Tab-separated table of C-alpha atoms and ligand atoms in Angstrom:
chain	number	residue	atom	x	y	z
A	1	MET	CA	53.335	-91.899	112.302
A	2	LYS	CA	54.339	-95.464	113.948
A	3	VAL	CA	53.090	-97.284	116.808
A	4	LEU	CA	55.104	-99.720	118.722
A	5	ALA	CA	53.014	-102.737	120.554
A	6	ILE	CA	54.481	-104.360	123.718
A	7	SER	CA	52.400	-107.451	125.145
A	8	GLY	CA	53.441	-107.938	128.599
A	9	SER	CA	52.428	-111.990	127.590
A	10	LEU	CA	54.667	-114.080	126.097
A	11	ARG	CA	51.632	-116.359	125.308
A	12	PRO	CA	50.857	-116.994	121.770
A	13	ASP	CA	46.933	-117.103	122.437
A	14	SER	CA	47.511	-114.064	124.857
A	15	TYR	CA	44.361	-112.239	125.390
A	16	ASN	CA	46.664	-109.095	125.656
A	17	THR	CA	48.010	-109.294	122.688
A	18	LYS	CA	45.077	-110.113	120.906
A	19	LEU	CA	43.907	-106.486	122.683
A	20	LEU	CA	46.631	-105.197	121.017
A	21	ARG	CA	45.225	-106.372	117.514
A	22	ALA	CA	42.126	-105.158	118.620
A	23	ALA	CA	43.668	-101.794	118.960
A	24	GLU	CA	45.464	-102.031	115.921
A	25	GLU	CA	41.686	-102.326	114.280
A	26	LEU	CA	40.757	-99.088	115.211
A	27	LEU	CA	44.070	-96.847	114.064
A	28	PRO	CA	43.727	-94.808	110.849
A	29	PRO	CA	45.106	-96.510	107.975
A	30	GLU	CA	47.887	-94.067	107.446
A	31	VAL	CA	49.396	-95.412	111.073
A	32	ASP	CA	52.043	-98.067	110.773
A	33	PHE	CA	51.702	-100.552	113.689
A	34	VAL	CA	54.039	-102.903	114.707
A	35	LEU	CA	53.766	-105.902	116.875
A	36	TYR	CA	57.011	-106.204	118.824
A	37	GLN	CA	57.526	-109.976	119.172
A	38	GLY	CA	61.348	-110.275	121.089
A	39	VAL	CA	60.581	-109.775	124.867
A	40	LYS	CA	61.189	-113.431	125.428
A	41	ALA	CA	64.845	-113.273	124.325
A	42	VAL	CA	66.046	-110.312	126.919
A	43	PRO	CA	68.361	-112.119	129.359
A	44	PRO	CA	67.970	-110.948	132.738
A	45	TYR	CA	69.425	-107.518	133.411
A	46	ASP	CA	72.235	-107.776	135.761
A	47	GLU	CA	73.491	-104.201	136.616
A	48	GLY	CA	77.153	-105.449	137.783
A	49	ASP	CA	78.195	-106.543	134.832
A	50	ASP	CA	75.357	-105.455	131.914
A	51	ASP	CA	75.431	-101.531	132.528
A	52	VAL	CA	79.379	-101.156	131.273
A	53	GLN	CA	78.856	-104.037	128.240
A	54	VAL	CA	77.560	-103.489	124.963
A	55	ALA	CA	74.111	-104.412	125.011
A	56	PRO	CA	73.030	-107.845	123.980
A	57	MET	CA	71.325	-107.813	120.315
A	58	SER	CA	68.215	-108.395	122.299
A	59	VAL	CA	68.162	-105.496	124.424
A	60	ALA	CA	69.613	-103.286	121.221
A	61	ALA	CA	66.704	-104.439	119.157
A	62	VAL	CA	63.805	-103.707	121.596
A	63	ARG	CA	65.559	-100.452	122.240
A	64	SER	CA	65.842	-99.194	118.455
A	65	ALA	CA	62.112	-100.411	118.098
A	66	ILE	CA	61.191	-98.444	120.946
A	67	GLY	CA	63.430	-95.325	119.662
A	68	GLU	CA	62.120	-95.357	115.973
A	69	ALA	CA	58.422	-95.668	117.308
A	70	ASP	CA	56.659	-92.235	117.548
A	71	ALA	CA	54.610	-94.149	120.157
A	72	VAL	CA	54.534	-97.500	122.335
A	73	LEU	CA	51.157	-99.142	123.268
A	74	PHE	CA	51.803	-101.641	126.274
A	75	ALA	CA	48.767	-104.270	127.168
A	76	THR	CA	49.848	-106.106	130.608
A	77	PRO	CA	48.494	-109.075	132.226
A	78	GLU	CA	48.590	-109.143	135.903
A	79	TYR	CA	50.829	-111.776	137.691
A	80	ASN	CA	50.322	-111.270	141.527
A	81	ALA	CA	49.315	-108.190	141.289
A	82	SER	CA	51.598	-106.562	139.406
A	83	ILE	CA	53.397	-106.819	136.246
A	84	PRO	CA	55.191	-109.991	134.383
A	85	GLY	CA	58.788	-110.345	135.430
A	86	SER	CA	59.816	-110.537	131.769
A	87	LEU	CA	58.105	-107.203	130.859
A	88	LYS	CA	60.043	-105.261	134.151
A	89	ASN	CA	63.122	-106.962	132.848
A	90	ALA	CA	63.021	-105.746	129.605
A	91	LEU	CA	62.035	-101.777	130.886
A	92	ASP	CA	65.005	-102.272	133.435
A	93	TRP	CA	67.169	-102.900	130.389
A	94	VAL	CA	65.563	-100.054	128.374
A	95	SER	CA	65.867	-97.812	131.167
A	96	ARG	CA	69.666	-97.542	130.860
A	97	PRO	CA	71.285	-94.931	130.971
A	98	LEU	CA	68.427	-92.994	132.397
A	99	ALA	CA	69.133	-89.873	130.613
A	100	THR	CA	69.219	-91.108	126.699
A	101	ASN	CA	66.803	-94.342	126.978
A	102	THR	CA	64.695	-94.404	124.173
A	103	LEU	CA	61.808	-94.339	126.426
A	104	ARG	CA	62.174	-90.918	127.449
A	105	ASN	CA	59.961	-88.504	126.509
A	106	LYS	CA	58.027	-90.748	124.388
A	107	PRO	CA	54.488	-91.056	124.408
A	108	VAL	CA	52.868	-94.415	126.006
A	109	ALA	CA	49.554	-95.983	126.538
A	110	VAL	CA	48.969	-98.916	128.825
A	111	ILE	CA	45.912	-101.323	128.598
A	112	GLY	CA	45.545	-104.443	130.113
A	113	ALA	CA	43.582	-107.868	130.018
A	114	SER	CA	42.887	-110.311	132.504
A	115	THR	CA	40.965	-112.909	133.294
A	116	GLY	CA	39.564	-112.324	136.451
A	117	ALA	CA	37.122	-109.451	137.275
A	118	PHE	CA	39.486	-106.682	137.330
A	119	GLY	CA	41.417	-106.592	134.079
A	120	ALA	CA	44.860	-105.999	135.312
A	121	VAL	CA	44.162	-102.701	137.077
A	122	TRP	CA	46.586	-103.025	139.386
A	123	ALA	CA	49.288	-104.554	136.709
A	124	GLN	CA	48.031	-101.491	134.955
A	125	ALA	CA	48.796	-98.738	137.577
A	126	ASP	CA	52.313	-100.668	138.185
A	127	LEU	CA	53.343	-100.627	134.653
A	128	ARG	CA	52.141	-96.816	134.064
A	129	LYS	CA	54.188	-95.762	137.772
A	130	VAL	CA	57.282	-97.685	136.047
A	131	LEU	CA	57.158	-96.205	132.807
A	132	ALA	CA	56.822	-92.532	134.365
A	133	ALA	CA	59.990	-93.563	136.452
A	134	ILE	CA	61.662	-94.349	133.010
A	135	GLY	CA	60.519	-90.450	131.529
A	136	ALA	CA	57.844	-92.021	129.290
A	137	ARG	CA	54.975	-89.681	128.429
A	138	VAL	CA	52.104	-91.811	130.205
A	139	VAL	CA	48.880	-90.906	128.456
A	140	GLU	CA	45.539	-90.768	130.310
A	141	GLY	CA	42.958	-93.464	129.839
A	142	GLU	CA	42.236	-97.363	130.909
A	143	VAL	CA	40.803	-100.336	129.283
A	144	ALA	CA	40.558	-102.642	132.016
A	145	VAL	CA	39.729	-106.214	130.203
A	146	GLY	CA	38.591	-108.393	132.923
A	147	HIS	CA	36.790	-111.699	132.090
A	148	ALA	CA	39.106	-111.813	129.618
A	149	PRO	CA	37.855	-115.557	127.863
A	150	THR	CA	34.293	-113.941	127.109
A	151	ARG	CA	35.536	-110.614	125.651
A	152	PHE	CA	37.060	-111.888	122.400
A	153	ASP	CA	35.476	-114.087	120.010
A	154	GLU	CA	36.742	-116.952	118.398
A	155	THR	CA	38.447	-114.921	115.200
A	156	GLY	CA	40.150	-113.238	118.584
A	157	ARG	CA	37.681	-109.916	117.648
A	158	LEU	CA	36.854	-107.960	121.012
A	159	VAL	CA	33.267	-107.874	121.100
A	160	ASP	CA	32.227	-106.103	123.881
A	161	GLU	CA	31.176	-102.201	122.345
A	162	SER	CA	31.632	-100.875	125.730
A	163	LEU	CA	35.776	-101.845	126.065
A	164	ARG	CA	35.870	-100.952	122.267
A	165	GLU	CA	34.776	-97.727	122.836
A	166	GLN	CA	37.464	-97.015	125.662
A	167	LEU	CA	40.190	-98.663	123.370
A	168	GLN	CA	39.170	-96.063	120.736
A	169	GLU	CA	39.533	-93.117	123.162
A	170	THR	CA	42.951	-94.919	124.631
A	171	VAL	CA	44.269	-94.670	121.238
A	172	ASP	CA	42.914	-91.397	119.920
A	173	ALA	CA	44.691	-89.835	123.405
A	174	LEU	CA	48.066	-91.899	122.022
A	175	LEU	CA	47.737	-90.381	118.600
A	176	ALA	CA	46.929	-87.072	120.012
A	177	GLU	CA	49.815	-86.961	122.361
A	178	VAL	CA	52.262	-87.552	119.815
A	179	GLU	CA	50.454	-84.696	117.232
A	180	ALA	CA	50.546	-82.708	120.256
A	181	ARG	CA	54.686	-83.179	120.452
A	182	ALA	CA	54.915	-82.504	116.909
A	183	LEU	CA	54.113	-79.020	117.286
A	184	VAL	CA	56.671	-78.325	120.134
A	185	PRO	CA	59.521	-76.714	118.960
A	186	ALA	CA	62.788	-78.825	119.334
B	1	FMN	C1	51.912	-116.304	137.343
B	1	FMN	C2	50.571	-115.897	137.441
B	1	FMN	C3	50.134	-114.558	137.804
B	1	FMN	C4	48.763	-114.328	138.238
B	1	FMN	N1	48.039	-113.207	138.919
B	1	FMN	C5	46.741	-112.941	138.422
B	1	FMN	C6	46.586	-111.458	139.426
B	1	FMN	O1	47.139	-111.101	140.474
B	1	FMN	N2	45.605	-110.988	138.925
B	1	FMN	C7	45.066	-111.644	137.920
B	1	FMN	O2	43.728	-110.899	137.320
B	1	FMN	N3	44.954	-112.621	137.289
B	1	FMN	C8	46.125	-113.051	137.578
B	1	FMN	N4	46.934	-113.955	136.580
B	1	FMN	C9	45.680	-115.164	135.475
B	1	FMN	C10	46.011	-113.962	134.241
B	1	FMN	O3	44.874	-113.058	134.404
B	1	FMN	C11	45.716	-114.996	132.978
B	1	FMN	O4	46.316	-115.919	132.949
B	1	FMN	C12	46.092	-113.863	131.631
B	1	FMN	O5	45.504	-114.809	130.814
B	1	FMN	C13	47.258	-113.685	131.591
B	1	FMN	O6	47.025	-113.058	130.267
B	1	FMN	P1	47.483	-113.134	128.573
B	1	FMN	O7	46.020	-113.770	128.325
B	1	FMN	O8	47.606	-111.995	127.893
B	1	FMN	O9	48.787	-114.435	129.049
B	1	FMN	C14	48.122	-114.710	136.877
B	1	FMN	C15	48.815	-115.702	135.963
B	1	FMN	C16	49.558	-116.377	136.122
B	1	FMN	C17	50.399	-117.019	135.197
């Protein structure tokens, strides 16, 4: 099974990327975890031009990375009470054409971290809404890492036990959704 991880933050020291790495540690060894690194290369979406042209390589890459994964785990920061524009832009590209986009029916989960108290809960809610609109199967479960600088040690490990438990539950729910879908006849 392959899980693709997409961070909504482009920062090298991102707490959201650290949160995805923490999730990786909680996966069973047979699960292949791939952290996607190409969101920054995706150009601004322009419906007027872009829908009718061959997609740029950066867009084809994110579409196929999602297509090849059994599930996608997103970690998003909160920017001005919503998701970062770079992440929304990439998702707008992936969403087209709506009927055949690679997120359609894909099991996905959303987690998030912020430096404020609330752990990006508004951004997470917005991201779940966007993913559902695109046609993904958004699993239940929320991991809201507030005060993020205090929740990771110097090696990047998530040190809050209660958050680790919530992360385990969310990861397990995502894998269970993949397994449930595998039992449904095509
Ligand atoms: C443009 C911008 C807007 C932000 N808005 C919010 C916000 O609405 N709520 C919040 O909790 N944190 C906000 N923050 C702080 C982020 O939570 C903080 O920068 C966090 O570390 C970003 O995640 P990252 O570490 O994964 O990059 C904002 C940061 C930026 C750069």
